[in-house]
Amino acid sequence: MSQEELLVYQATQSDDAHYEICHPVHKEDFEKIILLINGEPRRRTWKPIPMRIYSKDGRKKLLPSDSPFLGEHALIFKYKAIEAMEPILRKYGELLPLLCEEAEVTMFNPTRVLDALDPQKAVIKCFPNSNEIMMINHYAFREDLVRGVDIFKLPKRASKTFVGQRFVDLWNASGLKGLQFTAVKVTRDL
């Protein structure tokens, strides 16, 4: 890898250990979160959603996480993560409070939405008779659109949250636990 190579990452639940998860108390709120965490600012109209942190999976104890996982589309952070990551989080989105008895948790709403997918290099499945994306099996981003951006989503329902190298470096340097970062291809316009 050259020093000039640009990396973008998917933020996912760490699979090297089993960490806590955070889910809505009411199952209908799963869909509500998908609809609300879509890149549009929500701070003025936000009503905290009741959530629950699960620290056991059956009999197995789950490790404490600074980002109890809900999904790649909506990252949740505990206080330690917010304290360490706040400047970068506030630059690229909003911190929306949640209601949770187990811990103080906040949902991150990325408000930077980039139409940065490289359709020539990504592996995409579209709906029949349409150019509308149904599924992205392999991501590839245009370098000119993602360079210098630390957090973004795609203009697609339930888009994953993507982060840049500065985010990953700050997360790791802060000793935070619970997320892992998988590199995504970035293509250059030649």
PDB file of C-alpha atoms in Angstrom:
ATOM      1  CA  MET A   1       0.000   0.000   0.000  1.00  0.00           C
ATOM      2  CA  SER A   2       1.416   3.365  -0.983  1.00  0.00           C
ATOM      3  CA  GLN A   3       1.441   6.356   1.352  1.00  0.00           C
ATOM      4  CA  GLU A   4      -0.840   8.128  -1.100  1.00  0.00           C
ATOM      5  CA  GLU A   5      -3.512   5.413  -0.959  1.00  0.00           C
ATOM      6  CA  LEU A   6      -6.798   6.644   0.449  1.00  0.00           C
ATOM      7  CA  LEU A   7      -8.743   4.301   2.701  1.00  0.00           C
ATOM      8  CA  VAL A   8     -12.396   4.369   3.665  1.00  0.00           C
ATOM      9  CA  TYR A   9     -13.810   1.924   6.196  1.00  0.00           C
ATOM     10  CA  GLN A  10     -17.089   0.319   7.132  1.00  0.00           C
ATOM     11  CA  ALA A  11     -17.605   0.556  10.879  1.00  0.00           C
ATOM     12  CA  THR A  12     -18.886  -2.839  12.046  1.00  0.00           C
ATOM     13  CA  GLN A  13     -19.239  -4.780  15.271  1.00  0.00           C
ATOM     14  CA  SER A  14     -15.930  -6.185  16.388  1.00  0.00           C
ATOM     15  CA  ASP A  15     -15.804  -9.897  15.645  1.00  0.00           C
ATOM     16  CA  ASP A  16     -12.606 -10.620  17.582  1.00  0.00           C
ATOM     17  CA  ALA A  17     -14.681 -10.699  20.801  1.00  0.00           C
ATOM     18  CA  HIS A  18     -18.350 -10.670  21.702  1.00  0.00           C
ATOM     19  CA  TYR A  19     -19.394  -7.170  22.734  1.00  0.00           C
ATOM     20  CA  GLU A  20     -22.620  -5.674  24.061  1.00  0.00           C
ATOM     21  CA  ILE A  21     -25.433  -4.815  21.706  1.00  0.00           C
ATOM     22  CA  CYS A  22     -28.029  -2.050  21.972  1.00  0.00           C
ATOM     23  CA  HIS A  23     -31.529  -2.532  20.600  1.00  0.00           C
ATOM     24  CA  PRO A  24     -34.786  -0.604  20.821  1.00  0.00           C
ATOM     25  CA  VAL A  25     -37.142  -1.648  23.596  1.00  0.00           C
ATOM     26  CA  HIS A  26     -40.026  -1.609  21.106  1.00  0.00           C
ATOM     27  CA  LYS A  27     -39.508  -3.646  17.924  1.00  0.00           C
ATOM     28  CA  GLU A  28     -41.244  -1.044  15.722  1.00  0.00           C
ATOM     29  CA  ASP A  29     -38.428   1.366  16.592  1.00  0.00           C
ATOM     30  CA  PHE A  30     -35.960  -0.654  14.477  1.00  0.00           C
ATOM     31  CA  GLU A  31     -37.739   0.659  11.361  1.00  0.00           C
ATOM     32  CA  LYS A  32     -38.113   4.121  12.897  1.00  0.00           C
ATOM     33  CA  ILE A  33     -34.330   4.311  13.341  1.00  0.00           C
ATOM     34  CA  ILE A  34     -33.757   3.276   9.715  1.00  0.00           C
ATOM     35  CA  LEU A  35     -36.074   6.063   8.576  1.00  0.00           C
ATOM     36  CA  LEU A  36     -34.669   8.740  10.913  1.00  0.00           C
ATOM     37  CA  ILE A  37     -30.912   8.077  10.671  1.00  0.00           C
ATOM     38  CA  ASN A  38     -30.723   8.895   6.983  1.00  0.00           C
ATOM     39  CA  GLY A  39     -28.460  11.932   6.799  1.00  0.00           C
ATOM     40  CA  GLU A  40     -31.102  14.575   7.450  1.00  0.00           C
ATOM     41  CA  PRO A  41     -30.631  16.757  10.547  1.00  0.00           C
ATOM     42  CA  ARG A  42     -32.950  15.618  13.364  1.00  0.00           C
ATOM     43  CA  ARG A  43     -31.753  17.522  16.452  1.00  0.00           C
ATOM     44  CA  ARG A  44     -34.729  19.953  16.548  1.00  0.00           C
ATOM     45  CA  THR A  45     -37.400  17.263  16.268  1.00  0.00           C
ATOM     46  CA  TRP A  46     -35.628  14.341  17.942  1.00  0.00           C
ATOM     47  CA  LYS A  47     -37.528  12.399  20.586  1.00  0.00           C
ATOM     48  CA  PRO A  48     -35.246   9.979  22.459  1.00  0.00           C
ATOM     49  CA  ILE A  49     -35.976   6.341  21.661  1.00  0.00           C
ATOM     50  CA  PRO A  50     -36.063   3.807  24.516  1.00  0.00           C
ATOM     51  CA  MET A  51     -33.143   1.386  24.136  1.00  0.00           C
ATOM     52  CA  ARG A  52     -31.731  -1.554  26.043  1.00  0.00           C
ATOM     53  CA  ILE A  53     -28.138  -2.733  26.262  1.00  0.00           C
ATOM     54  CA  TYR A  54     -27.752  -6.493  26.230  1.00  0.00           C
ATOM     55  CA  SER A  55     -24.706  -7.715  28.120  1.00  0.00           C
ATOM     56  CA  LYS A  56     -25.543 -11.416  27.786  1.00  0.00           C
ATOM     57  CA  ASP A  57     -26.244 -13.659  24.834  1.00  0.00           C
ATOM     58  CA  GLY A  58     -28.003 -16.578  26.422  1.00  0.00           C
ATOM     59  CA  ARG A  59     -25.596 -17.635  29.156  1.00  0.00           C
ATOM     60  CA  LYS A  60     -22.581 -16.027  27.520  1.00  0.00           C
ATOM     61  CA  LYS A  61     -21.480 -12.706  29.021  1.00  0.00           C
ATOM     62  CA  LEU A  62     -20.785 -10.006  26.432  1.00  0.00           C
ATOM     63  CA  LEU A  63     -17.868  -7.607  26.886  1.00  0.00           C
ATOM     64  CA  PRO A  64     -18.489  -3.927  27.630  1.00  0.00           C
ATOM     65  CA  SER A  65     -18.428  -1.828  24.461  1.00  0.00           C
ATOM     66  CA  ASP A  66     -17.886   1.868  23.878  1.00  0.00           C
ATOM     67  CA  SER A  67     -20.220   1.441  20.906  1.00  0.00           C
ATOM     68  CA  PRO A  68     -22.907  -1.137  21.798  1.00  0.00           C
ATOM     69  CA  PHE A  69     -23.933  -2.361  18.381  1.00  0.00           C
ATOM     70  CA  LEU A  70     -27.270  -1.826  16.702  1.00  0.00           C
ATOM     71  CA  GLY A  71     -26.202  -1.887  13.061  1.00  0.00           C
ATOM     72  CA  GLU A  72     -23.840  -0.360  10.514  1.00  0.00           C
ATOM     73  CA  HIS A  73     -26.501   2.209   9.598  1.00  0.00           C
ATOM     74  CA  ALA A  74     -26.812   3.727  13.092  1.00  0.00           C
ATOM     75  CA  LEU A  75     -23.845   3.809  15.435  1.00  0.00           C
ATOM     76  CA  ILE A  76     -24.450   4.162  19.160  1.00  0.00           C
ATOM     77  CA  PHE A  77     -21.833   5.528  21.528  1.00  0.00           C
ATOM     78  CA  LYS A  78     -21.338   5.545  25.284  1.00  0.00           C
ATOM     79  CA  TYR A  79     -19.930   8.568  27.094  1.00  0.00           C
ATOM     80  CA  LYS A  80     -16.255   7.493  26.835  1.00  0.00           C
ATOM     81  CA  ALA A  81     -16.495   7.273  23.030  1.00  0.00           C
ATOM     82  CA  ILE A  82     -18.278  10.610  22.764  1.00  0.00           C
ATOM     83  CA  GLU A  83     -15.682  12.269  24.973  1.00  0.00           C
ATOM     84  CA  ALA A  84     -12.845  10.953  22.780  1.00  0.00           C
ATOM     85  CA  MET A  85     -14.531  11.342  19.384  1.00  0.00           C
ATOM     86  CA  GLU A  86     -16.762  14.396  19.900  1.00  0.00           C
ATOM     87  CA  PRO A  87     -14.952  16.911  17.650  1.00  0.00           C
ATOM     88  CA  ILE A  88     -15.007  14.612  14.637  1.00  0.00           C
ATOM     89  CA  LEU A  89     -18.560  13.406  15.375  1.00  0.00           C
ATOM     90  CA  ARG A  90     -19.965  16.932  15.680  1.00  0.00           C
ATOM     91  CA  LYS A  91     -18.232  18.015  12.464  1.00  0.00           C
ATOM     92  CA  TYR A  92     -19.969  15.276  10.460  1.00  0.00           C
ATOM     93  CA  GLY A  93     -23.279  14.798  12.218  1.00  0.00           C
ATOM     94  CA  GLU A  94     -25.416  14.970  15.301  1.00  0.00           C
ATOM     95  CA  LEU A  95     -25.367  13.266  18.675  1.00  0.00           C
ATOM     96  CA  LEU A  96     -28.946  12.299  19.510  1.00  0.00           C
ATOM     97  CA  PRO A  97     -29.749  11.188  23.077  1.00  0.00           C
ATOM     98  CA  LEU A  98     -31.402   7.852  23.751  1.00  0.00           C
ATOM     99  CA  LEU A  99     -33.331   6.570  26.763  1.00  0.00           C
ATOM    100  CA  CYS A 100     -31.482   3.674  28.350  1.00  0.00           C
ATOM    101  CA  GLU A 101     -31.417   2.393  31.935  1.00  0.00           C
ATOM    102  CA  GLU A 102     -28.152   0.461  31.562  1.00  0.00           C
ATOM    103  CA  ALA A 103     -25.925   3.347  30.413  1.00  0.00           C
ATOM    104  CA  GLU A 104     -25.888   6.843  28.969  1.00  0.00           C
ATOM    105  CA  VAL A 105     -25.943   6.233  25.204  1.00  0.00           C
ATOM    106  CA  THR A 106     -26.227   8.473  22.179  1.00  0.00           C
ATOM    107  CA  MET A 107     -27.074   7.674  18.577  1.00  0.00           C
ATOM    108  CA  PHE A 108     -24.902   9.237  15.908  1.00  0.00           C
ATOM    109  CA  ASN A 109     -26.713  10.686  12.910  1.00  0.00           C
ATOM    110  CA  PRO A 110     -24.180  11.335  10.117  1.00  0.00           C
ATOM    111  CA  THR A 111     -25.375  14.371   8.180  1.00  0.00           C
ATOM    112  CA  ARG A 112     -22.746  14.180   5.437  1.00  0.00           C
ATOM    113  CA  VAL A 113     -24.360  12.250   2.580  1.00  0.00           C
ATOM    114  CA  LEU A 114     -22.216  11.642  -0.490  1.00  0.00           C
ATOM    115  CA  ASP A 115     -23.237  10.084  -3.778  1.00  0.00           C
ATOM    116  CA  ALA A 116     -19.707   8.674  -3.934  1.00  0.00           C
ATOM    117  CA  LEU A 117     -20.331   5.092  -5.019  1.00  0.00           C
ATOM    118  CA  ASP A 118     -18.346   4.176  -8.141  1.00  0.00           C
ATOM    119  CA  PRO A 119     -20.932   2.174 -10.114  1.00  0.00           C
ATOM    120  CA  GLN A 120     -18.266   0.873 -12.517  1.00  0.00           C
ATOM    121  CA  LYS A 121     -16.142  -0.701  -9.747  1.00  0.00           C
ATOM    122  CA  ALA A 122     -18.748  -1.547  -7.099  1.00  0.00           C
ATOM    123  CA  VAL A 123     -20.713  -4.798  -7.293  1.00  0.00           C
ATOM    124  CA  ILE A 124     -24.343  -3.714  -7.285  1.00  0.00           C
ATOM    125  CA  LYS A 125     -27.624  -5.549  -7.678  1.00  0.00           C
ATOM    126  CA  CYS A 126     -30.492  -3.394  -8.948  1.00  0.00           C
ATOM    127  CA  PHE A 127     -34.220  -4.000  -8.812  1.00  0.00           C
ATOM    128  CA  PRO A 128     -35.578  -5.636 -12.010  1.00  0.00           C
ATOM    129  CA  ASN A 129     -36.279  -3.142 -14.821  1.00  0.00           C
ATOM    130  CA  SER A 130     -34.744  -0.325 -12.791  1.00  0.00           C
ATOM    131  CA  ASN A 131     -31.458   1.398 -12.032  1.00  0.00           C
ATOM    132  CA  GLU A 132     -32.475   1.659  -8.370  1.00  0.00           C
ATOM    133  CA  ILE A 133     -29.974  -0.139  -6.130  1.00  0.00           C
ATOM    134  CA  MET A 134     -31.380  -3.109  -4.253  1.00  0.00           C
ATOM    135  CA  MET A 135     -28.107  -4.330  -2.730  1.00  0.00           C
ATOM    136  CA  ILE A 136     -24.424  -3.462  -2.754  1.00  0.00           C
ATOM    137  CA  ASN A 137     -22.289  -6.600  -2.503  1.00  0.00           C
ATOM    138  CA  HIS A 138     -18.933  -4.839  -2.825  1.00  0.00           C
ATOM    139  CA  TYR A 139     -18.331  -1.137  -2.264  1.00  0.00           C
ATOM    140  CA  ALA A 140     -16.033   1.121  -4.276  1.00  0.00           C
ATOM    141  CA  PHE A 141     -15.918   4.885  -3.801  1.00  0.00           C
ATOM    142  CA  ARG A 142     -14.764   7.739  -6.005  1.00  0.00           C
ATOM    143  CA  GLU A 143     -11.638   9.268  -4.523  1.00  0.00           C
ATOM    144  CA  ASP A 144     -12.499  12.833  -5.555  1.00  0.00           C
ATOM    145  CA  LEU A 145     -15.667  12.699  -3.435  1.00  0.00           C
ATOM    146  CA  VAL A 146     -14.399  10.944  -0.291  1.00  0.00           C
ATOM    147  CA  ARG A 147     -10.925  12.472   0.082  1.00  0.00           C
ATOM    148  CA  GLY A 148     -10.732  14.455   3.334  1.00  0.00           C
ATOM    149  CA  VAL A 149     -14.134  13.262   4.579  1.00  0.00           C
ATOM    150  CA  ASP A 150     -14.064  11.487   7.955  1.00  0.00           C
ATOM    151  CA  ILE A 151     -17.669  10.217   8.184  1.00  0.00           C
ATOM    152  CA  PHE A 152     -20.415   9.837   5.591  1.00  0.00           C
ATOM    153  CA  LYS A 153     -23.407   7.852   4.414  1.00  0.00           C
ATOM    154  CA  LEU A 154     -24.676   7.130   0.923  1.00  0.00           C
ATOM    155  CA  PRO A 155     -28.011   8.516  -0.324  1.00  0.00           C
ATOM    156  CA  LYS A 156     -29.556   5.076   0.061  1.00  0.00           C
ATOM    157  CA  ARG A 157     -32.067   3.679   2.562  1.00  0.00           C
ATOM    158  CA  ALA A 158     -30.301   2.206   5.611  1.00  0.00           C
ATOM    159  CA  SER A 159     -26.882   3.189   4.268  1.00  0.00           C
ATOM    160  CA  LYS A 160     -23.960   1.983   6.292  1.00  0.00           C
ATOM    161  CA  THR A 161     -21.839   4.553   8.086  1.00  0.00           C
ATOM    162  CA  PHE A 162     -18.425   4.924   6.461  1.00  0.00           C
ATOM    163  CA  VAL A 163     -15.407   6.467   8.162  1.00  0.00           C
ATOM    164  CA  GLY A 164     -11.984   7.682   7.121  1.00  0.00           C
ATOM    165  CA  GLN A 165      -8.492   6.985   8.424  1.00  0.00           C
ATOM    166  CA  ARG A 166      -8.550   9.888  10.930  1.00  0.00           C
ATOM    167  CA  PHE A 167     -11.652   8.412  12.573  1.00  0.00           C
ATOM    168  CA  VAL A 168     -10.056   4.965  12.804  1.00  0.00           C
ATOM    169  CA  ASP A 169      -6.784   6.386  14.143  1.00  0.00           C
ATOM    170  CA  LEU A 170      -8.568   8.451  16.811  1.00  0.00           C
ATOM    171  CA  TRP A 171     -10.749   5.473  17.840  1.00  0.00           C
ATOM    172  CA  ASN A 172      -7.710   3.225  18.221  1.00  0.00           C
ATOM    173  CA  ALA A 173      -5.518   5.868  19.932  1.00  0.00           C
ATOM    174  CA  SER A 174      -8.324   6.469  22.462  1.00  0.00           C
ATOM    175  CA  GLY A 175      -8.366   2.766  23.392  1.00  0.00           C
ATOM    176  CA  LEU A 176     -12.045   2.418  22.527  1.00  0.00           C
ATOM    177  CA  LYS A 177     -13.607  -1.027  22.183  1.00  0.00           C
ATOM    178  CA  GLY A 178     -16.454  -2.645  20.294  1.00  0.00           C
ATOM    179  CA  LEU A 179     -16.010  -1.556  16.671  1.00  0.00           C
ATOM    180  CA  GLN A 180     -13.795  -2.863  13.923  1.00  0.00           C
ATOM    181  CA  PHE A 181     -13.075  -1.214  10.610  1.00  0.00           C
ATOM    182  CA  THR A 182     -13.084  -2.991   7.262  1.00  0.00           C
ATOM    183  CA  ALA A 183     -11.354  -1.212   4.355  1.00  0.00           C
ATOM    184  CA  VAL A 184     -13.440  -0.368   1.285  1.00  0.00           C
ATOM    185  CA  LYS A 185     -11.998   0.195  -2.178  1.00  0.00           C
ATOM    186  CA  VAL A 186     -11.456   3.780  -3.336  1.00  0.00           C
ATOM    187  CA  THR A 187     -10.973   4.395  -7.060  1.00  0.00           C
ATOM    188  CA  ARG A 188      -9.179   7.221  -8.776  1.00  0.00           C
ATOM    189  CA  ASP A 189     -10.645   9.124 -11.685  1.00  0.00           C
ATOM    190  CA  LEU A 190      -7.992   8.839 -14.374  1.00  0.00           C
TER     191      LEU A 190
END
